[in-house]
Short mmCIF file of N, CA and C in Angstrom, two decimals:
data_model
loop_
_atom_site.label_atom_id
_atom_site.label_comp_id
_atom_site.label_asym_id
_atom_site.label_seq_id
_atom_site.Cartn_x
_atom_site.Cartn_y
_atom_site.Cartn_z
N UNK D 860 0.93 -1.24 0.03
CA UNK D 860 0.06 0.00 -0.07
C UNK D 860 0.92 1.27 0.03
N UNK D 861 0.63 2.14 -0.93
CA UNK D 861 1.25 3.31 -0.96
C UNK D 861 1.17 4.23 0.15
N UNK D 862 2.08 5.08 0.57
CA UNK D 862 1.95 6.03 1.77
C UNK D 862 1.25 7.21 1.18
N UNK D 863 0.43 7.94 1.95
CA UNK D 863 -0.07 9.03 1.61
C UNK D 863 0.87 10.20 1.51
N UNK D 864 0.69 11.24 0.59
CA UNK D 864 1.38 12.33 0.38
C UNK D 864 0.54 13.55 0.97
N UNK D 865 1.28 14.46 1.85
CA UNK D 865 0.60 15.57 2.26
C UNK D 865 1.43 16.80 2.13
N UNK D 866 0.75 17.88 1.62
CA UNK D 866 1.52 19.07 1.45
C UNK D 866 0.91 20.09 2.51
N UNK D 867 1.88 20.72 3.25
CA UNK D 867 1.43 21.70 4.23
C UNK D 867 2.30 22.91 3.82
N UNK D 868 1.58 24.14 4.13
CA UNK D 868 2.00 25.46 3.68
C UNK D 868 2.54 26.12 4.99
N UNK D 869 3.74 26.75 4.99
CA UNK D 869 4.10 27.93 6.10
C UNK D 869 3.22 28.96 6.07
N UNK D 870 3.17 29.91 6.89
CA UNK D 870 2.48 31.05 6.83
C UNK D 870 2.65 32.01 5.58
N UNK D 871 3.95 32.06 5.24
CA UNK D 871 4.36 32.89 4.16
C UNK D 871 4.47 32.23 2.73
N UNK D 872 4.04 30.93 2.66
CA UNK D 872 4.10 30.31 1.36
C UNK D 872 2.93 29.57 0.94
N UNK D 873 1.64 30.15 1.46
CA UNK D 873 0.49 29.40 0.96
C UNK D 873 0.29 29.49 -0.43
N UNK D 874 0.40 30.49 -1.36
CA UNK D 874 0.12 30.33 -2.55
C UNK D 874 1.18 29.33 -3.33
N UNK D 875 2.46 29.40 -2.98
CA UNK D 875 3.39 28.57 -3.73
C UNK D 875 3.03 27.26 -3.28
N UNK D 876 2.72 26.95 -2.14
CA UNK D 876 2.38 25.54 -1.64
C UNK D 876 1.12 25.03 -2.50
N UNK D 877 0.12 25.90 -2.55
CA UNK D 877 -1.11 25.35 -3.44
C UNK D 877 -0.76 25.18 -4.68
N UNK D 878 0.29 25.73 -5.37
CA UNK D 878 0.64 25.61 -6.75
C UNK D 878 1.39 24.21 -6.91
N UNK D 879 2.27 24.08 -5.83
CA UNK D 879 3.06 22.74 -5.91
C UNK D 879 2.09 21.47 -5.68
N UNK D 880 1.16 21.61 -4.69
CA UNK D 880 0.36 20.68 -4.45
C UNK D 880 -0.59 20.34 -5.64
N UNK D 881 -1.14 21.46 -6.28
CA UNK D 881 -1.94 21.36 -7.56
C UNK D 881 -1.10 20.60 -8.67
N UNK D 882 0.15 20.97 -8.82
CA UNK D 882 0.96 20.23 -9.81
C UNK D 882 1.00 18.61 -9.63
N UNK D 883 0.77 18.31 -8.35
CA UNK D 883 0.81 16.85 -8.07
C UNK D 883 -0.86 16.35 -8.10
N UNK D 884 -1.67 17.13 -8.49
CA UNK D 884 -3.07 16.69 -8.54
C UNK D 884 -3.46 16.63 -7.02
N UNK D 885 -3.10 17.42 -6.14
CA UNK D 885 -3.40 17.35 -4.83
C UNK D 885 -3.87 18.92 -4.26
N UNK D 886 -4.20 18.91 -3.07
CA UNK D 886 -4.44 20.15 -2.46
C UNK D 886 -3.53 20.26 -1.14
N UNK D 887 -3.37 21.62 -0.65
CA UNK D 887 -2.80 21.77 0.65
C UNK D 887 -3.60 21.14 1.70
N UNK D 888 -2.85 20.37 2.61
CA UNK D 888 -3.49 19.69 3.78
C UNK D 888 -3.73 21.00 4.65
N UNK D 889 -4.81 20.74 5.68
CA UNK D 889 -5.22 21.76 6.55
C UNK D 889 -4.22 21.69 7.80
N UNK D 890 -3.84 23.00 8.11
CA UNK D 890 -2.91 23.12 9.28
C UNK D 890 -3.58 24.59 9.94
N UNK D 891 -2.98 24.72 11.14
CA UNK D 891 -3.36 25.93 11.94
C UNK D 891 -2.04 26.44 12.78
N UNK D 892 -2.26 27.72 12.96
CA UNK D 892 -1.05 28.27 13.85
C UNK D 892 -1.84 29.13 15.05
N UNK D 893 -1.55 28.89 16.29
CA UNK D 893 -1.83 29.66 17.43
C UNK D 893 -0.83 30.52 17.54
N UNK D 894 -1.12 31.70 17.92
CA UNK D 894 -0.14 32.72 18.22
C UNK D 894 -0.42 33.25 19.74
N UNK D 895 0.57 33.21 20.55
CA UNK D 895 0.38 33.61 21.84
C UNK D 895 0.87 35.05 22.01
N UNK D 896 0.24 35.55 23.08
CA UNK D 896 0.56 36.97 23.44
C UNK D 896 2.10 37.50 23.57
N UNK D 897 2.95 36.56 23.83
CA UNK D 897 4.35 36.79 23.77
C UNK D 897 5.18 36.66 22.66
N UNK D 898 4.30 36.41 21.48
CA UNK D 898 4.95 36.44 20.02
C UNK D 898 5.36 34.98 19.58
N UNK D 899 5.20 33.99 20.60
CA UNK D 899 5.47 32.62 20.34
C UNK D 899 4.28 32.21 19.39
N UNK D 900 4.61 31.05 18.77
CA UNK D 900 3.54 30.46 17.91
C UNK D 900 3.44 28.97 17.88
N UNK D 901 2.42 28.26 17.54
CA UNK D 901 2.46 26.92 17.70
C UNK D 901 1.52 26.38 16.61
N UNK D 902 2.43 25.87 15.43
CA UNK D 902 1.64 25.23 14.37
C UNK D 902 1.16 23.82 14.70
N UNK D 903 0.06 23.42 14.06
CA UNK D 903 -0.33 22.31 14.33
C UNK D 903 -1.05 21.66 12.95
N UNK D 904 -1.15 20.43 12.62
CA UNK D 904 -1.76 19.74 11.72
C UNK D 904 -3.33 19.26 11.91
N UNK D 905 -4.29 19.76 11.10
CA UNK D 905 -5.58 19.65 11.40
C UNK D 905 -5.93 18.08 10.89
N UNK D 906 -5.17 17.19 10.32
CA UNK D 906 -5.50 16.10 10.00
C UNK D 906 -4.29 15.11 10.24
N UNK D 907 -4.50 13.85 10.18
CA UNK D 907 -3.57 12.98 10.75
C UNK D 907 -2.41 13.01 9.60
N UNK D 908 -1.14 12.69 9.94
CA UNK D 908 0.11 12.70 9.08
C UNK D 908 0.75 11.40 9.31
N UNK D 909 0.25 10.41 10.21
CA UNK D 909 0.77 9.29 10.60
C UNK D 909 1.08 8.34 9.24
N UNK D 910 2.29 7.85 9.08
CA UNK D 910 2.62 7.03 8.02
C UNK D 910 2.69 7.90 6.75
N UNK D 911 2.43 9.05 6.73
CA UNK D 911 2.56 10.06 5.35
C UNK D 911 3.88 10.53 5.00
N UNK D 912 4.04 10.68 3.83
CA UNK D 912 5.19 11.47 3.21
C UNK D 912 4.60 13.07 3.43
N UNK D 913 5.34 13.76 4.18
CA UNK D 913 4.89 15.11 4.66
C UNK D 913 5.96 16.08 3.94
N UNK D 914 5.29 16.91 3.00
CA UNK D 914 5.99 17.96 2.43
C UNK D 914 5.79 19.33 3.32
N UNK D 915 6.68 19.95 3.85
CA UNK D 915 6.49 21.23 4.40
C UNK D 915 7.18 22.37 3.72
N UNK D 916 6.11 23.08 3.03
CA UNK D 916 6.74 24.16 2.19
C UNK D 916 6.88 25.49 2.94
N UNK D 917 8.05 25.97 3.10
CA UNK D 917 8.21 27.19 3.81
C UNK D 917 9.57 27.81 3.56
N UNK D 918 9.42 29.17 2.99
CA UNK D 918 10.47 29.83 2.58
C UNK D 918 11.11 30.40 3.99
N UNK D 919 12.36 30.62 4.16
CA UNK D 919 12.90 31.15 5.29
C UNK D 919 13.42 32.67 5.23
N UNK D 920 12.51 33.38 4.60
CA UNK D 920 12.75 34.88 4.35
C UNK D 920 11.62 35.79 4.85
N UNK D 921 11.73 36.57 5.77
CA UNK D 921 12.73 36.61 6.74
C UNK D 921 12.89 35.55 7.53
N UNK D 922 14.18 35.16 7.98
CA UNK D 922 14.59 33.95 8.47
C UNK D 922 13.98 33.72 9.85
N UNK D 923 13.97 34.68 10.70
CA UNK D 923 13.75 34.39 12.20
C UNK D 923 12.56 33.53 12.49
N UNK D 924 11.25 34.24 12.19
CA UNK D 924 10.08 33.65 12.42
C UNK D 924 9.72 32.47 11.55
N UNK D 925 10.15 32.53 10.30
CA UNK D 925 9.97 31.51 9.25
C UNK D 925 10.57 30.36 9.47
N UNK D 926 11.83 30.33 9.92
CA UNK D 926 12.62 29.21 10.18
C UNK D 926 12.19 28.63 11.39
N UNK D 927 11.91 29.29 12.48
CA UNK D 927 11.30 28.82 13.68
C UNK D 927 9.91 28.09 13.24
N UNK D 928 9.13 28.60 12.67
CA UNK D 928 7.91 27.92 12.22
C UNK D 928 8.08 26.64 11.49
N UNK D 929 9.13 26.53 10.60
CA UNK D 929 9.52 25.41 9.96
C UNK D 929 9.88 24.36 10.88
N UNK D 930 10.88 24.81 11.71
CA UNK D 930 11.32 23.74 12.80
C UNK D 930 10.19 23.19 13.62
N UNK D 931 9.35 24.08 13.99
CA UNK D 931 8.23 23.55 14.86
C UNK D 931 7.25 22.70 14.04
N UNK D 932 7.10 22.87 12.68
CA UNK D 932 6.31 22.17 11.81
C UNK D 932 6.92 20.67 11.72
N UNK D 933 8.41 20.67 11.53
CA UNK D 933 8.85 19.41 11.50
C UNK D 933 8.82 18.53 12.83
N UNK D 934 9.03 19.28 13.74
CA UNK D 934 8.75 18.63 15.15
C UNK D 934 7.48 17.98 15.30
N UNK D 935 6.41 18.76 14.94
CA UNK D 935 5.18 18.39 14.99
C UNK D 935 4.82 17.02 14.10
N UNK D 936 5.54 17.16 12.91
CA UNK D 936 5.15 16.04 12.00
C UNK D 936 5.98 14.84 12.47
N UNK D 937 7.15 15.06 12.94
CA UNK D 937 7.71 13.87 13.70
C UNK D 937 7.06 13.17 14.86
N UNK D 938 6.55 14.00 15.69
CA UNK D 938 5.92 13.55 16.88
C UNK D 938 4.48 12.80 16.53
N UNK D 939 4.02 13.24 15.23
CA UNK D 939 2.83 12.72 14.75
C UNK D 939 3.06 11.48 13.95
N UNK D 940 4.28 10.97 13.99
CA UNK D 940 4.71 9.77 13.21
C UNK D 940 4.59 9.83 11.64
N UNK D 941 4.88 11.05 11.18
CA UNK D 941 5.04 10.97 9.75
C UNK D 941 6.20 10.06 9.18
N UNK D 942 5.94 9.45 8.15
CA UNK D 942 6.86 8.39 7.74
C UNK D 942 8.15 9.24 7.24
N UNK D 943 8.14 10.23 6.35
CA UNK D 943 9.20 11.02 5.85
C UNK D 943 8.64 12.29 5.86
N UNK D 944 9.73 13.32 6.23
CA UNK D 944 9.33 14.73 6.41
C UNK D 944 10.31 15.45 5.39
N UNK D 945 9.93 16.10 4.47
CA UNK D 945 10.54 16.78 3.42
C UNK D 945 10.35 18.32 3.54
N UNK D 946 11.42 19.11 3.86
CA UNK D 946 11.34 20.49 3.96
C UNK D 946 11.56 21.12 2.59
N UNK D 947 10.73 21.80 1.97
CA UNK D 947 10.75 22.36 0.85
C UNK D 947 10.98 23.81 1.03
N UNK D 948 12.13 24.47 0.88
CA UNK D 948 12.58 25.68 1.19
C UNK D 948 13.10 26.54 -0.07
N UNK D 949 12.10 27.17 -0.70
CA UNK D 949 12.60 27.94 -1.90
C UNK D 949 13.62 28.89 -1.61
N UNK D 950 13.73 29.45 -0.31
CA UNK D 950 14.86 30.28 -0.01
C UNK D 950 15.38 29.69 1.31
N UNK D 951 16.50 29.63 1.32
CA UNK D 951 17.26 28.96 2.44
C UNK D 951 18.12 30.01 3.27
N UNK D 952 17.35 30.51 4.32
CA UNK D 952 18.00 31.54 5.08
C UNK D 952 19.31 31.20 5.75
N UNK D 953 20.17 32.20 5.97
CA UNK D 953 21.46 32.11 6.46
C UNK D 953 22.44 31.38 5.57
N UNK D 954 22.11 31.19 4.35
CA UNK D 954 22.75 30.49 3.33
C UNK D 954 24.30 31.33 2.95
N UNK D 955 24.22 32.67 3.12
CA UNK D 955 25.25 33.52 2.97
C UNK D 955 26.27 33.28 4.11
N UNK D 956 25.91 32.68 5.10
CA UNK D 956 26.93 32.30 6.22
C UNK D 956 27.38 30.95 6.01
N UNK D 957 28.01 30.77 4.94
CA UNK D 957 28.54 29.35 4.45
C UNK D 957 29.93 29.19 4.83
N UNK D 958 30.68 30.18 5.43
CA UNK D 958 31.88 29.84 5.77
C UNK D 958 32.38 31.04 6.81
N UNK D 959 33.52 30.82 7.45
CA UNK D 959 33.92 31.97 8.28
C UNK D 959 34.92 32.98 7.55
N UNK D 960 34.33 34.12 7.51
CA UNK D 960 35.05 35.08 6.77
C UNK D 960 35.80 35.94 7.68
N UNK D 961 35.83 35.66 8.90
CA UNK D 961 36.71 36.40 9.97
C UNK D 961 36.59 35.55 11.06
N UNK D 962 37.38 35.90 12.26
CA UNK D 962 37.47 35.08 13.44
C UNK D 962 36.06 35.39 14.12
N UNK D 963 35.58 34.49 15.18
CA UNK D 963 34.72 34.60 15.93
C UNK D 963 33.36 35.07 15.47
N UNK D 964 32.98 34.35 14.26
CA UNK D 964 31.69 34.40 13.69
C UNK D 964 31.13 32.97 13.42
N UNK D 965 29.74 32.96 13.41
CA UNK D 965 29.20 31.61 13.15
C UNK D 965 29.20 31.13 11.74
N UNK D 966 28.92 29.96 11.56
CA UNK D 966 28.70 29.34 10.21
C UNK D 966 27.12 29.07 10.26
N UNK D 967 26.45 30.05 10.03
CA UNK D 967 24.91 30.05 10.02
C UNK D 967 24.29 29.07 9.27
N UNK D 968 24.68 28.81 8.04
CA UNK D 968 24.20 27.85 7.17
C UNK D 968 24.33 26.28 7.82
N UNK D 969 25.48 26.05 8.47
CA UNK D 969 25.72 24.61 8.99
C UNK D 969 24.70 24.64 10.43
N UNK D 970 24.84 25.66 11.10
CA UNK D 970 23.72 25.66 12.21
C UNK D 970 22.28 25.24 11.73
N UNK D 971 21.94 26.06 10.62
CA UNK D 971 20.54 25.70 10.33
C UNK D 971 20.41 24.16 9.67
N UNK D 972 21.22 23.85 9.08
CA UNK D 972 21.39 22.47 8.70
C UNK D 972 21.31 21.41 9.93
N UNK D 973 21.91 21.65 10.95
CA UNK D 973 22.04 20.99 12.16
C UNK D 973 20.62 21.05 12.75
N UNK D 974 19.92 22.23 12.86
CA UNK D 974 18.76 22.24 13.44
C UNK D 974 17.66 21.54 12.73
N UNK D 975 17.59 21.66 11.32
CA UNK D 975 16.62 20.95 10.59
C UNK D 975 16.87 19.45 10.83
N UNK D 976 17.99 18.85 10.85
CA UNK D 976 18.28 17.56 11.07
C UNK D 976 17.83 17.17 12.41
N UNK D 977 18.26 17.90 13.52
CA UNK D 977 17.84 17.57 14.75
C UNK D 977 16.29 17.57 15.03
N UNK D 978 15.81 18.52 14.23
CA UNK D 978 14.18 18.56 14.38
C UNK D 978 13.49 17.24 13.90
N UNK D 979 14.11 16.60 12.97
CA UNK D 979 13.75 15.48 12.28
C UNK D 979 13.32 15.49 10.89
N UNK D 980 13.80 16.40 10.13
CA UNK D 980 13.59 16.39 8.62
C UNK D 980 14.37 15.02 8.13
N UNK D 981 13.72 14.58 6.96
CA UNK D 981 14.37 13.38 6.31
C UNK D 981 15.15 13.73 5.04
N UNK D 982 14.60 14.97 4.34
CA UNK D 982 15.13 15.41 3.10
C UNK D 982 14.88 16.94 3.20
N UNK D 983 15.75 17.59 2.16
CA UNK D 983 15.52 19.10 2.02
C UNK D 983 15.67 19.35 0.57
N UNK D 984 14.65 20.06 0.16
CA UNK D 984 14.68 20.51 -1.22
C UNK D 984 14.74 22.00 -1.08
N UNK D 985 15.67 22.62 -1.88
CA UNK D 985 15.88 24.17 -1.83
C UNK D 985 16.43 24.64 -3.16
N UNK D 986 16.27 25.95 -3.30
CA UNK D 986 16.78 26.47 -4.62
C UNK D 986 17.88 27.50 -4.53
N UNK D 987 18.61 27.33 -5.59
CA UNK D 987 19.86 28.54 -5.73
C UNK D 987 20.54 28.89 -4.44
N UNK D 988 21.14 27.64 -3.79
CA UNK D 988 21.87 27.99 -2.73
C UNK D 988 23.05 28.95 -2.89
N UNK D 989 23.43 29.81 -1.90
CA UNK D 989 24.37 30.66 -2.06
C UNK D 989 25.83 30.02 -2.38
N UNK D 990 25.94 28.89 -1.96
CA UNK D 990 27.11 27.96 -2.20
C UNK D 990 26.94 26.64 -2.18
N UNK D 991 27.37 25.76 -3.17
CA UNK D 991 26.93 24.33 -3.26
C UNK D 991 27.54 23.57 -2.14
N UNK D 992 28.45 24.09 -1.45
CA UNK D 992 29.12 23.52 -0.37
C UNK D 992 27.95 23.17 0.82
N UNK D 993 26.97 23.87 0.73
CA UNK D 993 25.98 24.03 1.93
C UNK D 993 25.46 22.58 1.95
N UNK D 994 25.17 21.94 0.67
CA UNK D 994 24.54 20.62 0.61
C UNK D 994 25.28 19.66 1.66
N UNK D 995 26.71 19.82 1.55
CA UNK D 995 27.56 18.96 2.61
C UNK D 995 27.31 19.21 3.96
N UNK D 996 26.68 20.33 4.43
CA UNK D 996 26.35 20.53 5.89
C UNK D 996 25.26 19.63 6.35
N UNK D 997 24.59 19.00 5.59
CA UNK D 997 23.47 18.15 6.00
C UNK D 997 23.77 16.76 6.20
N UNK D 998 23.18 15.99 7.19
CA UNK D 998 23.33 14.58 7.30
C UNK D 998 22.19 13.75 6.71
N UNK D 999 21.37 14.58 5.88
CA UNK D 999 20.20 13.98 5.03
C UNK D 999 20.33 14.49 3.66
N UNK D 1000 19.60 13.89 2.69
CA UNK D 1000 19.77 14.23 1.26
C UNK D 1000 19.28 15.31 1.08
N UNK D 1001 19.84 16.42 0.29
CA UNK D 1001 19.38 17.59 -0.26
C UNK D 1001 19.38 17.64 -1.77
N UNK D 1002 18.25 18.12 -2.17
CA UNK D 1002 17.84 18.32 -3.51
C UNK D 1002 18.07 19.96 -3.75
N UNK D 1003 19.22 20.14 -4.60
CA UNK D 1003 19.49 21.59 -4.97
C UNK D 1003 19.11 22.12 -6.18
N UNK D 1004 17.97 22.72 -6.41
CA UNK D 1004 17.34 23.05 -7.74
C UNK D 1004 17.81 24.44 -7.98
N UNK D 1005 17.77 24.68 -9.36
CA UNK D 1005 18.24 25.95 -9.93
C UNK D 1005 17.25 26.53 -10.70
N UNK D 1006 16.81 27.67 -10.17
CA UNK D 1006 15.70 28.51 -10.70
C UNK D 1006 16.31 29.15 -12.21
N UNK D 1007 17.56 29.37 -12.20
CA UNK D 1007 18.24 30.20 -13.34
C UNK D 1007 17.78 29.50 -14.57
N UNK D 1008 17.78 28.06 -14.63
CA UNK D 1008 17.50 27.52 -15.88
C UNK D 1008 16.11 27.76 -16.50
N UNK D 1009 15.30 28.10 -15.51
CA UNK D 1009 13.90 28.38 -15.98
C UNK D 1009 13.83 29.87 -16.64
N UNK D 1010 14.93 30.80 -16.29
CA UNK D 1010 14.90 32.16 -16.69
C UNK D 1010 15.88 32.51 -18.01
N UNK D 1011 16.80 31.66 -18.21
CA UNK D 1011 17.84 31.88 -19.29
C UNK D 1011 17.29 32.06 -20.52
N UNK D 1012 16.26 31.10 -20.97
CA UNK D 1012 15.67 31.23 -22.30
C UNK D 1012 14.90 32.52 -22.41
N UNK D 1013 14.12 32.91 -21.41
CA UNK D 1013 13.32 33.90 -21.53
C UNK D 1013 14.15 35.36 -21.62
N UNK D 1014 15.19 35.17 -20.79
CA UNK D 1014 16.15 36.45 -20.93
C UNK D 1014 16.83 36.55 -22.20
N UNK D 1015 17.26 35.63 -22.68
CA UNK D 1015 17.93 35.46 -24.06
C UNK D 1015 16.90 36.05 -25.24
N UNK D 1016 15.68 35.63 -25.06
CA UNK D 1016 14.64 36.01 -25.96
C UNK D 1016 14.32 37.39 -25.90
N UNK D 1017 14.61 38.18 -24.89
CA UNK D 1017 14.58 39.65 -24.80
C UNK D 1017 15.52 40.36 -25.85
N UNK D 1018 16.56 39.87 -26.18
CA UNK D 1018 17.41 40.43 -27.20
C UNK D 1018 17.93 41.68 -26.73
N UNK D 1019 18.43 41.74 -25.54
CA UNK D 1019 18.94 43.04 -24.96
C UNK D 1019 20.37 42.96 -25.31
N UNK D 1020 20.83 44.13 -26.02
CA UNK D 1020 22.15 44.25 -26.43
C UNK D 1020 23.21 44.49 -25.29
N UNK D 1021 22.83 45.19 -24.17
CA UNK D 1021 23.87 45.61 -23.23
C UNK D 1021 23.26 44.96 -21.78
N UNK D 1022 22.90 43.83 -21.79
CA UNK D 1022 22.34 43.23 -20.61
C UNK D 1022 23.51 42.84 -19.69
N UNK D 1023 23.36 43.30 -18.42
CA UNK D 1023 24.28 42.92 -17.31
C UNK D 1023 23.68 42.09 -16.19
N UNK D 1024 24.12 41.20 -15.90
CA UNK D 1024 23.62 40.33 -14.73
C UNK D 1024 24.64 40.29 -13.62
N UNK D 1025 24.44 40.85 -12.59
CA UNK D 1025 25.37 41.06 -11.48
C UNK D 1025 25.04 40.13 -10.37
N UNK D 1026 26.20 39.98 -9.56
CA UNK D 1026 26.15 39.21 -8.26
C UNK D 1026 26.32 40.10 -7.15
N UNK D 1027 25.81 39.98 -5.91
CA UNK D 1027 25.94 40.83 -4.93
C UNK D 1027 27.23 40.51 -3.94
N UNK D 1028 27.73 39.22 -4.51
CA UNK D 1028 28.92 38.87 -3.74
C UNK D 1028 29.59 37.74 -4.54
N UNK D 1029 30.66 37.19 -4.04
CA UNK D 1029 31.39 36.11 -4.93
C UNK D 1029 30.58 34.84 -4.94
N UNK D 1030 29.89 34.59 -3.76
CA UNK D 1030 29.05 33.39 -3.68
C UNK D 1030 27.89 33.26 -4.98
N UNK D 1031 27.69 34.31 -5.21
CA UNK D 1031 26.51 34.38 -6.28
C UNK D 1031 27.20 34.44 -7.66
N UNK D 1032 28.42 34.54 -7.88
CA UNK D 1032 29.04 34.62 -9.27
C UNK D 1032 28.78 33.53 -10.02
N UNK D 1033 28.64 32.29 -9.53
CA UNK D 1033 28.33 31.00 -10.35
C UNK D 1033 26.89 31.24 -10.92
N UNK D 1034 25.82 31.66 -10.19
CA UNK D 1034 24.61 31.75 -10.72
C UNK D 1034 24.63 32.90 -11.65
N UNK D 1035 25.22 33.99 -11.45
CA UNK D 1035 25.20 35.18 -12.29
C UNK D 1035 25.74 34.61 -13.81
N UNK D 1036 26.81 33.90 -13.47
CA UNK D 1036 27.46 33.51 -14.86
C UNK D 1036 26.78 32.39 -15.62
N UNK D 1037 25.83 31.84 -15.02
CA UNK D 1037 24.87 30.76 -15.69
C UNK D 1037 24.06 31.54 -16.70
N UNK D 1038 23.78 32.91 -16.65
CA UNK D 1038 23.05 33.61 -17.49
C UNK D 1038 23.94 34.17 -18.70
#
């Protein structure tokens, strides 16, 4: 018997999640978020996820609340006996912190990878990571997708003579050069 597939949206990715679910001939599964007076929040699933492949679709921009929401959703799915928990992160917050550029600074991308693994994620799907090495920070499989491939043909078809694609830093140079 095939395991059910459930798609859940984070608070800031409902439209994207609905489009992803729709592309699979499905709908977003029902979930809720309770907000407490001190600013904490508690996400919950309004239907069973036991034995299911659970896709948690949540971008982490801005990272603080959205990353915490994703971590809490992962923990809830784990505690509810989901079979697999896949974090779909169109934007991977803290990806620019992929190495130490000077002494006494964190490697934020590695910390986020550790947090997701500790929370119980079994796979991560993300797009256009700041640096490919971030995939190696995880103890679980990472599907690193590239949006640039979708845009290259459209940009070429614009026939712009003096088009310049710039990168904000060295980490994005590879992506900029893809254009």
